[in-house]
């Protein structure tokens, strides 16, 4: 058989046989070398503290423990607690030989003399870097946060540590600068206890305060002065703000007050290398003042003296990744553990902050009523008796005559801010004939119109609905349910054709606007800053914020209104704010009086009567019905805990466009044709186009679990135990646990 290679030199060509034999010899040599490596003696261990306890990069609740590894002698000096290592996870050691397991990342938590594990230990594979990135205080904090939120230590470590970059790590961070002089109080003199508060920080005290900031542009400077006073006392300061725009303002205030080199700013917009470079400067003690967004709550500030969170009611302060820790809670835990001062501040007061004051854990830091009146704009509401007498349509109109008049006059002296609750064009639509909400035929999600000449699109699954018909009356025409920022800009542009109209939202956020006549249409949180303040502001569609089926709807509406109102000039300079909402509602009245503290305390009293958060501790469990039922079956709740639900929630269809149909394979068509001829000859049976079946989105349910104050740790422990049991069994549909859910209906 010429041309066929075999292992027999007598068969086939001589050259082919030699080639085959050469390959087989090489394979046998490789197998022999591997066998000799496996039979080699175990590596020598470190003489002192030969066992390293490692938290591995496996954020699974049922693996929430430390894993023991032996420390090879050659790594004994560099394998110190807090360094990054590579370990084999899932490996077994049999007769001194390691079997299986892949390399994963980890951090050494501690070195001990002996392991509690009875079998042989796998050795550390390598030390990634001798840089200590996780000091004992941060490990203790991560463990406490994981326990509070029913998560794993690995999850919190992943949130706390940025990705490593060797080039940044090789660079020196520089020596820390000497203490700055205590700053002058500046705008803190507007608060009765403001100057004394700075003096406490400079003296090294640790006051806990709930700061209700006055309206106006001074809050970044006030944060900078509090941080500078802490630095003057020889301690570090950390401020966490909700977004990059706020970071820029505080960063500029710190630079103006202290100069460069004394602080760093941490945001997600930094590249990974630059972020790690700045994080190293903090970890090494080169800088001791930090301002950043959510992830900065774990910044390893040396000798922390002040932990400050600004605008704690903002949604961005709750981490999107499991177990969803909140900045306010984490910083409060850090302040208590490290004996640091703690401040939660904002123009609004959250119910959680009010509870800190009412319990005595913190004290208020407020201005008197005279200072509030001097700094706040004039607040006017539509739908009052006087307005209705002049304009009977004021209650139903989206832009009543009062709003038009205020905007027209204000545009003569400066820019006018228009806050719209939603971005987009027509965010929610309904049938023109019967007012039934327009729903997607596939997933029942709400339909929205992205532009004036666009096609109705589902807000959940993004499928277009060009031929929509009302399921109730059969109508084909729609009306606007909730109007977005783009449609508002279009309407105002026609009303004021000579005035520039600019929009600021998620797609493009403006940081500042000039002090020139212009209409600025912005969604909540995206309002740009006018250096001289806005001449007026219009808060549209208040009903869209107040009628949401959420316990926090009124609180969040007031928070967004106050943030926008704080950008308007004081009433003494002609600043006017118009809120388009029912004037008798409690959040509207709190805005008119500029009394966020009173509103928060009233809400707290009512929630205490109803045993609702934050007076009680609550958790949510969300998932498919079968998963919820299985979870509740294995859950062992503490005595006195309440189970509320389960109730249906919105389906979790991902917001991705449907995949494009696959291109037909011509070879498959030829194969089908050949099989048809073989089976049926020249007269194939009639065919029909198969019906297109689209799987419905997964139906999810949610159950709420509630327990009395002071027993939140018991609830978190029970939830974690149940989740651990289900994951260990690898059975049932997955469910998501969230402690302190932001929306509980």
XYZ file of C-alpha atoms in Angstrom:
745
model
C 0.000 0.000 0.000
C 2.276 2.744 -1.225
C 1.768 6.179 0.273
C 0.175 4.943 3.544
C 2.179 5.622 6.744
C 1.995 3.035 9.542
C 4.040 2.013 12.598
C 5.310 -1.047 10.706
C 8.539 -0.231 8.828
C 7.846 -3.092 6.454
C 4.616 -1.570 5.235
C 4.414 1.516 3.045
C 7.195 3.827 1.956
C 10.366 3.867 3.979
C 10.292 7.653 4.438
C 6.710 7.625 5.711
C 7.548 4.951 8.266
C 10.539 6.881 9.562
C 8.458 10.029 9.873
C 5.777 8.171 11.840
C 8.328 6.602 14.136
C 9.903 10.012 14.810
C 6.569 11.486 15.874
C 5.826 8.541 18.162
C 9.262 8.824 19.782
C 8.667 12.504 20.477
C 5.282 11.757 22.024
C 6.745 9.075 24.259
C 9.483 11.488 25.356
C 6.949 14.143 26.300
C 4.873 11.633 28.263
C 7.972 10.450 30.086
C 9.004 13.986 30.991
C 5.550 14.718 32.389
C 5.645 11.532 34.445
C 9.046 12.462 35.888
C 7.698 15.896 36.850
C 4.720 14.304 38.595
C 6.972 11.912 40.501
C 9.299 14.680 41.623
C 9.511 15.415 45.324
C 7.183 18.102 46.718
C 8.644 21.599 46.894
C 10.265 22.615 50.148
C 7.936 24.656 52.331
C 8.638 27.841 54.228
C 10.081 27.159 57.675
C 7.987 29.834 59.398
C 4.231 30.197 58.864
C 4.190 27.674 56.020
C 0.435 27.963 55.343
C -1.159 30.861 53.452
C -4.866 31.480 53.766
C -6.123 32.896 50.485
C -9.347 34.527 49.294
C -9.708 33.283 45.735
C -11.343 35.088 42.848
C -14.487 32.955 42.965
C -17.429 35.085 44.024
C -19.762 32.192 44.802
C -21.615 32.285 48.095
C -21.140 28.586 48.788
C -17.365 29.080 48.405
C -17.255 32.023 50.800
C -14.303 30.953 52.901
C -10.535 31.127 52.890
C -8.550 28.352 51.208
C -5.255 27.061 52.585
C -2.136 26.673 50.439
C 1.400 25.732 51.343
C 4.041 28.413 50.938
C 7.101 27.235 48.967
C 10.409 28.201 50.540
C 11.392 30.332 47.558
C 8.222 32.451 48.035
C 8.458 32.740 51.823
C 9.741 36.337 51.775
C 7.380 37.799 49.180
C 4.204 35.844 50.007
C 3.077 38.286 52.679
C -0.501 38.970 53.783
C -2.189 41.356 51.364
C -0.285 40.458 48.182
C -1.790 39.086 44.978
C -1.017 35.465 44.170
C -1.856 32.815 41.606
C -3.127 29.497 42.908
C -4.484 26.284 41.502
C -8.131 25.949 42.393
C -9.808 22.565 42.419
C -6.495 20.670 42.380
C -6.011 17.455 44.356
C -2.749 16.220 45.833
C -2.404 12.423 45.688
C 0.833 10.693 46.769
C 2.661 14.001 46.574
C 1.427 14.647 43.047
C -0.904 17.472 42.044
C -3.823 16.518 39.849
C -6.133 18.893 37.971
C -7.060 22.453 38.847
C -6.662 25.683 36.911
C -4.769 28.823 37.860
C -6.843 31.665 39.296
C -6.102 34.928 41.100
C -6.242 35.402 44.840
C -5.021 37.526 47.737
C -3.255 36.231 50.831
C -5.250 37.149 53.922
C -2.916 35.682 56.544
C -0.033 33.259 57.163
C -0.443 30.584 59.846
C 1.542 27.705 61.287
C -0.860 24.909 60.404
C -3.971 24.308 58.371
C -7.325 23.079 59.583
C -7.537 20.981 56.421
C -6.528 17.379 57.091
C -5.091 16.536 53.676
C -1.998 17.705 51.795
C -2.026 21.293 50.555
C -1.355 22.531 47.053
C 1.442 25.117 46.953
C 1.098 28.719 45.882
C 1.775 28.820 42.159
C 3.309 32.302 42.165
C 3.274 35.723 43.762
C 2.000 38.179 41.180
C 3.529 41.184 42.903
C 5.064 41.956 46.313
C 2.833 45.068 46.548
C 0.519 44.793 49.564
C -2.900 45.758 48.195
C -5.218 44.523 50.950
C -4.295 45.594 54.463
C -5.934 43.934 57.500
C -8.395 46.822 58.144
C -9.691 46.577 54.578
C -10.023 42.797 54.864
C -12.084 43.218 58.031
C -14.242 45.853 56.340
C -14.780 43.645 53.282
C -15.832 40.759 55.513
C -18.295 42.965 57.408
C -19.795 44.395 54.206
C -20.172 40.918 52.710
C -21.980 39.684 55.827
C -24.288 42.700 55.923
C -25.363 42.258 52.306
C -25.480 38.433 52.269
C -22.609 38.285 49.799
C -19.188 36.712 49.612
C -15.825 38.118 50.623
C -14.519 37.596 47.088
C -17.287 39.805 45.691
C -16.295 42.718 47.931
C -12.582 42.228 47.268
C -13.289 42.466 43.538
C -15.105 45.752 44.111
C -12.331 47.103 46.341
C -9.271 46.262 44.242
C -8.629 47.797 40.813
C -7.005 45.784 38.051
C -3.217 45.576 38.319
C -0.897 47.284 35.827
C 2.772 46.417 36.162
C 4.072 49.639 34.616
C 2.141 51.809 37.068
C 3.219 49.593 39.947
C 6.891 49.981 39.039
C 6.692 53.764 39.263
C 7.347 55.504 42.613
C 4.424 57.422 44.088
C 6.424 60.149 45.773
C 6.664 61.319 49.352
C 3.611 62.775 51.126
C 3.508 66.529 51.516
C 3.582 68.218 54.906
C 0.326 69.088 56.623
C -1.489 72.112 55.217
C -2.539 74.979 57.429
C -6.146 74.928 58.680
C -8.356 76.533 56.027
C -10.520 79.587 56.698
C -14.175 78.640 57.189
C -15.357 80.460 54.058
C -18.994 79.553 53.228
C -19.238 77.398 56.359
C -19.898 80.623 58.278
C -23.450 80.523 56.877
C -24.165 77.591 59.220
C -24.426 78.266 62.980
C -22.124 75.324 63.818
C -20.104 75.315 60.583
C -16.931 76.952 61.937
C -16.985 74.727 65.030
C -17.377 71.667 62.809
C -14.165 72.511 60.918
C -12.377 73.121 64.206
C -13.369 69.634 65.406
C -11.954 68.058 62.252
C -8.689 69.975 62.639
C -8.425 68.914 66.295
C -8.700 65.233 65.354
C -12.229 64.702 66.677
C -14.719 62.438 64.910
C -18.113 64.160 64.706
C -20.981 62.424 62.905
C -23.209 64.865 61.062
C -26.130 64.997 58.635
C -25.470 68.127 56.600
C -28.324 69.829 54.743
C -26.491 72.100 52.332
C -27.777 75.515 51.400
C -28.792 76.047 47.766
C -26.206 77.561 45.496
C -22.819 76.708 43.998
C -20.820 76.587 47.245
C -21.124 72.946 48.298
C -17.937 71.803 46.443
C -15.941 74.464 48.278
C -17.528 73.436 51.580
C -16.543 69.798 51.001
C -13.007 70.880 50.075
C -12.657 72.919 53.276
C -13.874 70.043 55.444
C -11.307 67.758 53.797
C -8.561 70.364 54.169
C -9.374 70.767 57.875
C -9.029 66.996 58.296
C -5.644 67.046 56.528
C -4.539 69.885 58.798
C -5.278 67.600 61.738
C -2.905 64.950 60.369
C -5.513 62.504 59.075
C -6.834 61.443 55.665
C -10.149 62.422 54.054
C -12.444 60.607 51.623
C -15.425 62.131 49.794
C -17.711 60.067 47.544
C -20.033 61.905 45.142
C -22.571 60.463 42.692
C -21.053 61.289 39.281
C -17.983 62.459 37.395
C -19.432 65.953 37.003
C -19.527 66.348 40.785
C -16.016 64.912 41.071
C -14.741 67.612 38.704
C -16.298 70.362 40.820
C -14.859 69.084 44.110
C -11.518 68.358 42.419
C -11.334 71.964 41.188
C -12.237 73.275 44.662
C -9.536 71.160 46.323
C -6.942 72.290 43.794
C -7.841 75.941 44.333
C -7.676 75.536 48.114
C -4.671 73.206 48.576
C -2.805 73.262 45.282
C -1.782 70.164 43.352
C -0.316 66.992 44.802
C -2.356 66.678 47.982
C -5.356 64.800 46.587
C -6.449 62.512 43.770
C -9.731 62.039 41.945
C -11.017 58.535 41.132
C -13.657 58.045 38.437
C -14.591 55.305 36.008
C -13.578 57.572 33.124
C -9.893 57.129 33.953
C -8.018 54.484 32.023
C -7.179 51.300 33.953
C -3.495 52.195 34.210
C -4.047 55.758 35.420
C -6.696 54.619 37.881
C -4.319 52.029 39.324
C -1.526 54.618 39.489
C -3.709 56.938 41.562
C -4.955 54.073 43.697
C -1.349 53.105 44.471
C -0.599 56.677 45.543
C -3.459 56.384 48.043
C -2.438 52.922 49.220
C 1.196 53.958 49.721
C 0.221 57.077 51.660
C 1.557 59.574 49.122
C -1.793 61.367 49.049
C -4.337 61.338 51.836
C -7.308 63.133 50.310
C -9.551 61.361 47.803
C -12.678 62.391 45.945
C -14.372 59.917 43.657
C -17.472 58.109 42.559
C -18.987 54.935 44.013
C -15.957 52.616 43.764
C -13.895 55.088 45.814
C -15.771 54.036 48.965
C -13.120 51.310 49.347
C -10.149 53.612 48.672
C -7.408 52.621 51.192
C -6.872 56.082 52.703
C -4.162 55.977 55.353
C -5.374 57.064 58.819
C -8.847 57.946 57.621
C -10.192 60.946 59.527
C -13.271 61.934 57.483
C -15.661 59.827 55.402
C -18.143 62.008 53.516
C -20.906 61.013 51.110
C -22.626 63.709 49.082
C -26.204 63.302 47.848
C -26.726 59.878 49.395
C -30.209 59.592 47.871
C -28.789 59.339 44.353
C -29.360 55.953 42.717
C -25.731 55.705 41.586
C -24.521 55.249 45.176
C -25.866 51.670 45.217
C -23.470 49.326 43.461
C -24.888 47.527 40.440
C -22.867 44.378 41.126
C -23.794 41.802 43.738
C -24.148 42.111 46.653
C -25.052 45.774 45.888
C -23.417 47.652 48.797
C -24.477 51.281 49.307
C -21.896 54.035 49.736
C -23.632 55.549 52.764
C -23.678 52.275 54.668
C -20.103 51.321 53.758
C -18.691 54.711 54.759
C -20.647 54.639 58.015
C -19.103 51.231 58.766
C -15.629 52.531 57.881
C -16.044 55.587 60.080
C -17.139 53.493 63.049
C -14.306 50.962 62.596
C -11.547 53.506 61.977
C -12.824 56.112 64.478
C -13.220 58.704 61.746
C -15.664 61.553 61.312
C -18.691 60.830 59.151
C -20.804 63.262 57.141
C -23.764 62.574 54.889
C -24.692 65.700 52.985
C -26.910 67.019 50.217
C -29.518 69.586 49.369
C -32.142 66.970 50.257
C -32.321 64.795 53.363
C -32.991 61.102 52.925
C -35.142 59.162 55.345
C -32.088 57.040 56.229
C -30.138 60.181 57.143
C -33.075 61.431 59.205
C -33.044 58.140 61.094
C -29.356 58.654 61.961
C -30.275 61.987 63.542
C -33.372 60.707 65.309
C -31.475 57.744 66.800
C -28.740 60.042 68.127
C -26.007 58.396 66.064
C -25.441 61.659 64.168
C -26.295 65.308 64.737
C -27.796 67.782 62.273
C -25.672 70.388 60.522
C -28.209 72.880 59.158
C -28.517 76.573 58.392
C -31.152 78.791 59.995
C -34.274 79.875 58.132
C -32.921 83.344 57.354
C -29.923 81.868 55.530
C -32.184 79.471 53.625
C -34.464 82.290 52.471
C -31.470 84.364 51.368
C -30.003 81.542 49.257
C -33.103 79.873 47.784
C -34.992 80.950 44.649
C -38.636 81.918 44.631
C -40.688 78.726 44.238
C -44.031 78.927 42.448
C -46.504 76.142 41.769
C -49.059 75.734 39.032
C -52.620 74.807 39.778
C -53.053 77.215 42.690
C -56.391 78.925 43.130
C -55.081 82.192 41.674
C -53.590 80.452 38.651
C -56.796 78.495 38.031
C -58.807 81.696 38.160
C -56.610 83.195 35.449
C -56.092 80.020 33.415
C -58.603 77.189 33.822
C -56.349 74.835 31.818
C -53.399 75.316 34.169
C -54.095 72.088 36.063
C -53.984 69.869 32.956
C -51.544 71.769 30.742
C -48.011 70.488 30.479
C -46.694 74.059 30.237
C -49.230 76.359 31.930
C -49.247 80.073 31.268
C -47.308 80.701 34.477
C -44.399 78.609 33.199
C -44.457 80.371 29.814
C -44.453 83.806 31.431
C -41.599 82.975 33.818
C -39.490 81.465 31.029
C -40.109 84.423 28.702
C -39.058 86.996 31.311
C -36.066 84.979 32.555
C -34.662 84.507 29.047
C -34.028 88.240 28.952
C -31.380 87.927 31.687
C -29.888 84.457 31.409
C -30.356 80.748 30.746
C -33.462 78.816 31.772
C -33.302 75.212 32.959
C -36.115 72.827 32.020
C -36.043 69.519 33.906
C -37.853 66.615 32.244
C -38.195 63.298 34.137
C -37.432 61.115 31.108
C -35.067 61.208 28.166
C -36.149 60.313 24.642
C -39.088 61.533 22.538
C -42.383 59.888 23.509
C -41.252 57.703 26.390
C -44.677 56.157 27.014
C -47.546 55.914 24.544
C -51.195 54.879 24.693
C -54.134 54.373 22.368
C -55.632 57.640 21.147
C -59.170 56.235 21.231
C -59.413 54.344 24.548
C -56.226 55.491 26.402
C -55.064 51.862 26.863
C -51.254 51.789 27.269
C -49.507 50.623 24.112
C -47.848 47.272 24.784
C -45.429 45.048 22.879
C -47.082 41.961 21.368
C -44.005 39.879 22.213
C -43.161 40.710 25.845
C -45.948 43.119 26.910
C -43.397 45.842 27.505
C -44.312 49.538 27.052
C -43.919 50.990 23.569
C -42.035 54.233 23.034
C -41.435 56.482 20.032
C -37.699 57.264 19.691
C -38.165 60.252 17.335
C -40.745 62.204 15.428
C -40.315 60.092 12.282
C -39.379 56.853 14.074
C -41.202 53.573 14.597
C -42.793 52.403 17.834
C -40.244 50.319 19.726
C -40.512 48.179 22.850
C -38.680 49.623 25.847
C -37.930 46.132 27.168
C -36.975 43.923 24.216
C -36.310 46.726 21.640
C -38.400 45.000 18.968
C -40.075 47.431 16.535
C -43.874 47.478 16.292
C -44.618 49.221 12.967
C -48.109 47.682 12.649
C -49.299 48.084 16.222
C -53.024 47.823 16.956
C -54.703 48.386 20.312
C -55.594 45.082 21.942
C -58.757 46.602 23.477
C -60.424 48.679 20.752
C -58.335 47.910 17.681
C -57.217 51.511 17.249
C -54.047 52.264 15.297
C -53.269 55.829 16.445
C -51.302 56.702 19.571
C -51.077 59.575 21.987
C -48.242 60.672 24.254
C -48.227 59.211 27.756
C -44.893 60.545 29.023
C -42.996 63.064 26.887
C -39.210 62.879 26.867
C -36.470 65.481 26.685
C -36.092 65.449 22.892
C -39.800 66.078 22.284
C -39.747 68.839 24.926
C -36.793 70.492 23.198
C -38.671 70.308 19.897
C -41.781 71.943 21.388
C -39.866 74.721 23.171
C -37.769 75.377 20.086
C -40.939 76.159 18.150
C -42.258 78.348 20.990
C -38.998 80.343 21.302
C -37.553 80.291 17.773
C -34.850 82.911 18.481
C -33.462 81.219 21.601
C -30.843 78.427 21.460
C -32.103 75.074 22.802
C -29.620 72.555 24.211
C -30.228 69.137 25.736
C -28.302 67.299 28.430
C -28.976 63.633 29.172
C -27.448 60.192 29.333
C -26.238 60.248 25.723
C -24.516 63.641 26.044
C -24.186 65.370 29.419
C -23.264 69.041 29.478
C -21.000 70.130 32.328
C -21.459 73.903 32.136
C -23.372 76.420 30.055
C -22.599 80.131 29.596
C -24.598 82.876 31.288
C -26.428 83.694 28.061
C -30.106 83.352 27.163
C -30.768 79.714 26.267
C -33.162 76.897 27.052
C -31.393 73.933 28.683
C -33.483 70.735 28.572
C -32.053 68.188 31.024
C -33.032 64.962 32.718
C -32.551 64.617 36.512
C -28.869 64.399 37.423
C -27.680 65.743 34.051
C -28.310 69.443 34.721
C -25.262 71.528 33.718
C -23.997 74.350 35.903
C -24.419 77.985 34.891
C -21.600 80.022 36.511
C -23.940 82.841 37.476
C -26.899 80.579 38.177
C -30.000 80.001 36.076
C -32.420 82.878 35.785
C -35.291 80.393 36.164
C -36.048 76.685 36.158
C -39.144 74.778 35.059
C -39.784 71.372 36.623
C -42.124 69.607 34.208
C -44.269 66.498 34.514
C -44.144 66.334 38.289
C -46.907 63.738 38.224
C -44.543 61.323 36.408
C -42.236 61.358 39.444
C -44.893 61.447 42.149
C -47.182 58.706 40.818
C -44.568 55.996 40.456
C -45.547 52.817 42.363
C -42.632 53.150 44.767
C -42.428 53.849 48.480
C -39.682 56.402 47.786
C -41.454 58.231 44.933
C -42.110 61.426 46.892
C -38.675 61.432 48.504
C -36.883 60.963 45.183
C -39.019 63.606 43.453
C -38.144 66.158 46.136
C -34.476 65.186 45.934
C -34.386 65.759 42.156
C -36.283 69.030 42.410
C -33.988 70.412 45.120
C -30.874 69.512 43.132
C -32.217 71.434 40.141
C -33.455 74.339 42.282
C -30.023 74.730 43.877
C -28.675 75.768 40.450
C -31.048 78.760 40.233
C -30.137 82.259 41.373
C -31.448 83.385 44.779
C -34.823 85.082 44.897
C -33.085 88.363 45.728
C -31.375 88.207 42.327
C -34.579 87.361 40.464
C -34.267 83.561 40.446
C -37.612 81.775 40.054
C -38.540 78.104 40.101
C -41.807 76.764 38.684
C -42.898 73.226 39.536
C -45.673 71.738 37.410
C -47.356 69.513 39.992
C -50.321 69.505 42.338
C -49.540 72.226 44.866
C -51.180 70.475 47.842
C -48.934 67.397 47.758
C -46.439 67.040 50.589
C -43.249 66.951 48.434
C -44.387 70.099 46.592
C -45.052 71.891 49.871
C -41.634 70.834 51.186
C -40.076 72.355 48.052
C -42.015 75.603 48.471
C -40.907 75.914 52.121
C -37.442 74.506 51.324
C -37.790 72.091 54.236
C -36.211 68.742 53.285
C -35.491 67.906 56.932
C -39.124 68.240 57.938
C -40.268 66.127 55.009
C -37.775 63.361 55.828
C -38.756 63.298 59.510
C -42.465 63.104 58.642
C -41.784 60.226 56.246
C -39.735 58.475 58.919
C -42.556 58.714 61.469
C -45.097 57.307 59.026
C -42.823 54.446 57.996
C -42.184 53.608 61.637
C -45.927 53.255 62.174
C -46.149 50.901 59.190
C -42.918 49.028 60.029
C -41.337 49.956 56.705
C -37.643 50.632 55.898
C -35.451 52.112 57.117
C -37.074 51.445 60.492
C -37.250 47.743 59.639
C -34.722 45.780 57.608
C -35.932 44.335 54.349
C -34.579 42.074 51.616
C -35.919 41.003 48.232
C -35.549 37.691 46.414
C -36.253 37.812 42.671
C -36.335 35.005 40.124
C -38.521 32.570 38.200
C -41.521 31.223 40.170
C -39.989 27.755 40.496
C -36.748 29.224 41.839
C -38.610 31.413 44.343
C -40.621 28.427 45.586
C -37.501 26.290 45.969
C -35.662 29.091 47.788
C -38.504 29.611 50.257
C -38.642 25.854 50.871
C -35.026 25.739 52.084
C -35.040 29.162 53.786
C -35.015 29.103 57.589
C -36.088 32.589 58.625
C -35.496 33.962 62.129
C -38.494 34.139 64.420
C -40.646 37.175 63.793
C -39.648 37.680 60.159
C -42.419 38.499 57.689
C -42.776 37.074 54.170
C -44.522 39.449 51.737
C -45.416 37.962 48.376
C -44.384 36.622 45.984
C -45.745 39.022 43.367
C -45.027 39.257 39.615
C -42.395 41.715 38.431
C -41.412 42.998 35.006
C -39.847 40.335 32.767
C -36.094 40.385 32.419
C -35.808 40.419 28.657
C -32.405 41.934 27.779
C -32.440 45.279 25.981
C -30.736 43.938 22.853
C -32.093 43.949 19.313
C -33.271 40.591 17.967
C -30.531 38.681 16.143
C -30.404 38.911 12.380
C -31.608 35.774 10.589
C -28.828 33.377 9.675
C -27.794 33.193 6.015
C -29.013 30.000 4.348
C -26.368 27.359 3.759
C -26.494 26.247 0.079
C -25.001 22.874 1.010
C -27.873 22.222 3.438
C -30.398 23.035 0.700
C -28.707 20.593 -1.679
C -28.759 17.869 0.970
C -32.465 18.402 1.647
C -33.193 18.239 -2.095
C -31.319 14.940 -2.479
C -33.163 13.391 0.472
C -36.517 14.549 -0.908
C -35.849 12.976 -4.316
C -34.701 9.732 -2.710
C -37.833 9.465 -0.563
C -40.556 10.864 -2.826
C -39.159 10.688 -6.339
C -40.050 13.488 -8.728
C -43.313 14.406 -6.916
C -42.331 15.827 -3.531
C -45.095 16.528 -0.983
C -46.397 20.087 -0.593
C -44.432 22.184 1.895
C -45.465 25.059 4.080
C -43.522 27.758 5.810
C -43.106 26.833 9.473
C -44.768 29.213 11.905
C -42.312 31.539 13.577
C -42.334 30.875 17.286
C -40.859 33.378 19.669
C -40.287 32.196 23.207
C -41.942 34.517 25.710
C -39.696 36.307 28.178
C -39.042 34.601 31.472
C -41.713 35.466 34.023
C -40.193 36.572 37.287
C -41.573 37.007 40.754
C -40.318 38.816 43.816
C -40.804 38.122 47.494
C -40.000 40.640 50.219
C -38.663 39.565 53.611
C -38.898 41.905 56.581
C -37.502 41.792 60.097
C -37.570 44.159 63.048
C -34.799 46.712 63.716
C -31.509 45.396 65.055
C -31.914 41.933 63.537
C -30.767 42.617 59.999
C -27.692 40.427 60.470
C -29.918 37.434 61.294
C -31.928 37.940 58.115
C -28.793 38.293 55.972
C -27.315 35.134 57.520
C -30.479 33.132 56.822
C -30.632 34.303 53.203
C -26.989 33.510 52.643
C -27.375 30.028 54.163
C -30.316 29.239 51.875
C -28.484 30.499 48.803
C -25.404 28.509 49.776
C -27.431 25.309 50.081
C -29.081 25.777 46.695
C -25.808 26.569 44.930
C -24.103 23.581 46.531
C -26.867 21.328 45.238
C -26.653 22.977 41.778
C -30.404 22.557 41.435
C -33.275 24.894 40.690
C -33.543 28.209 38.879
C -31.199 30.965 40.083
C -32.562 33.782 42.230
C -31.156 37.187 43.090
C -30.938 38.385 46.692
C -30.780 42.056 47.539
C -30.559 43.536 51.010
C -32.175 46.977 51.338
C -33.773 46.931 47.866
C -34.096 50.466 46.450
C -37.637 49.956 45.120
C -40.131 48.014 47.194
C -43.360 49.346 45.666
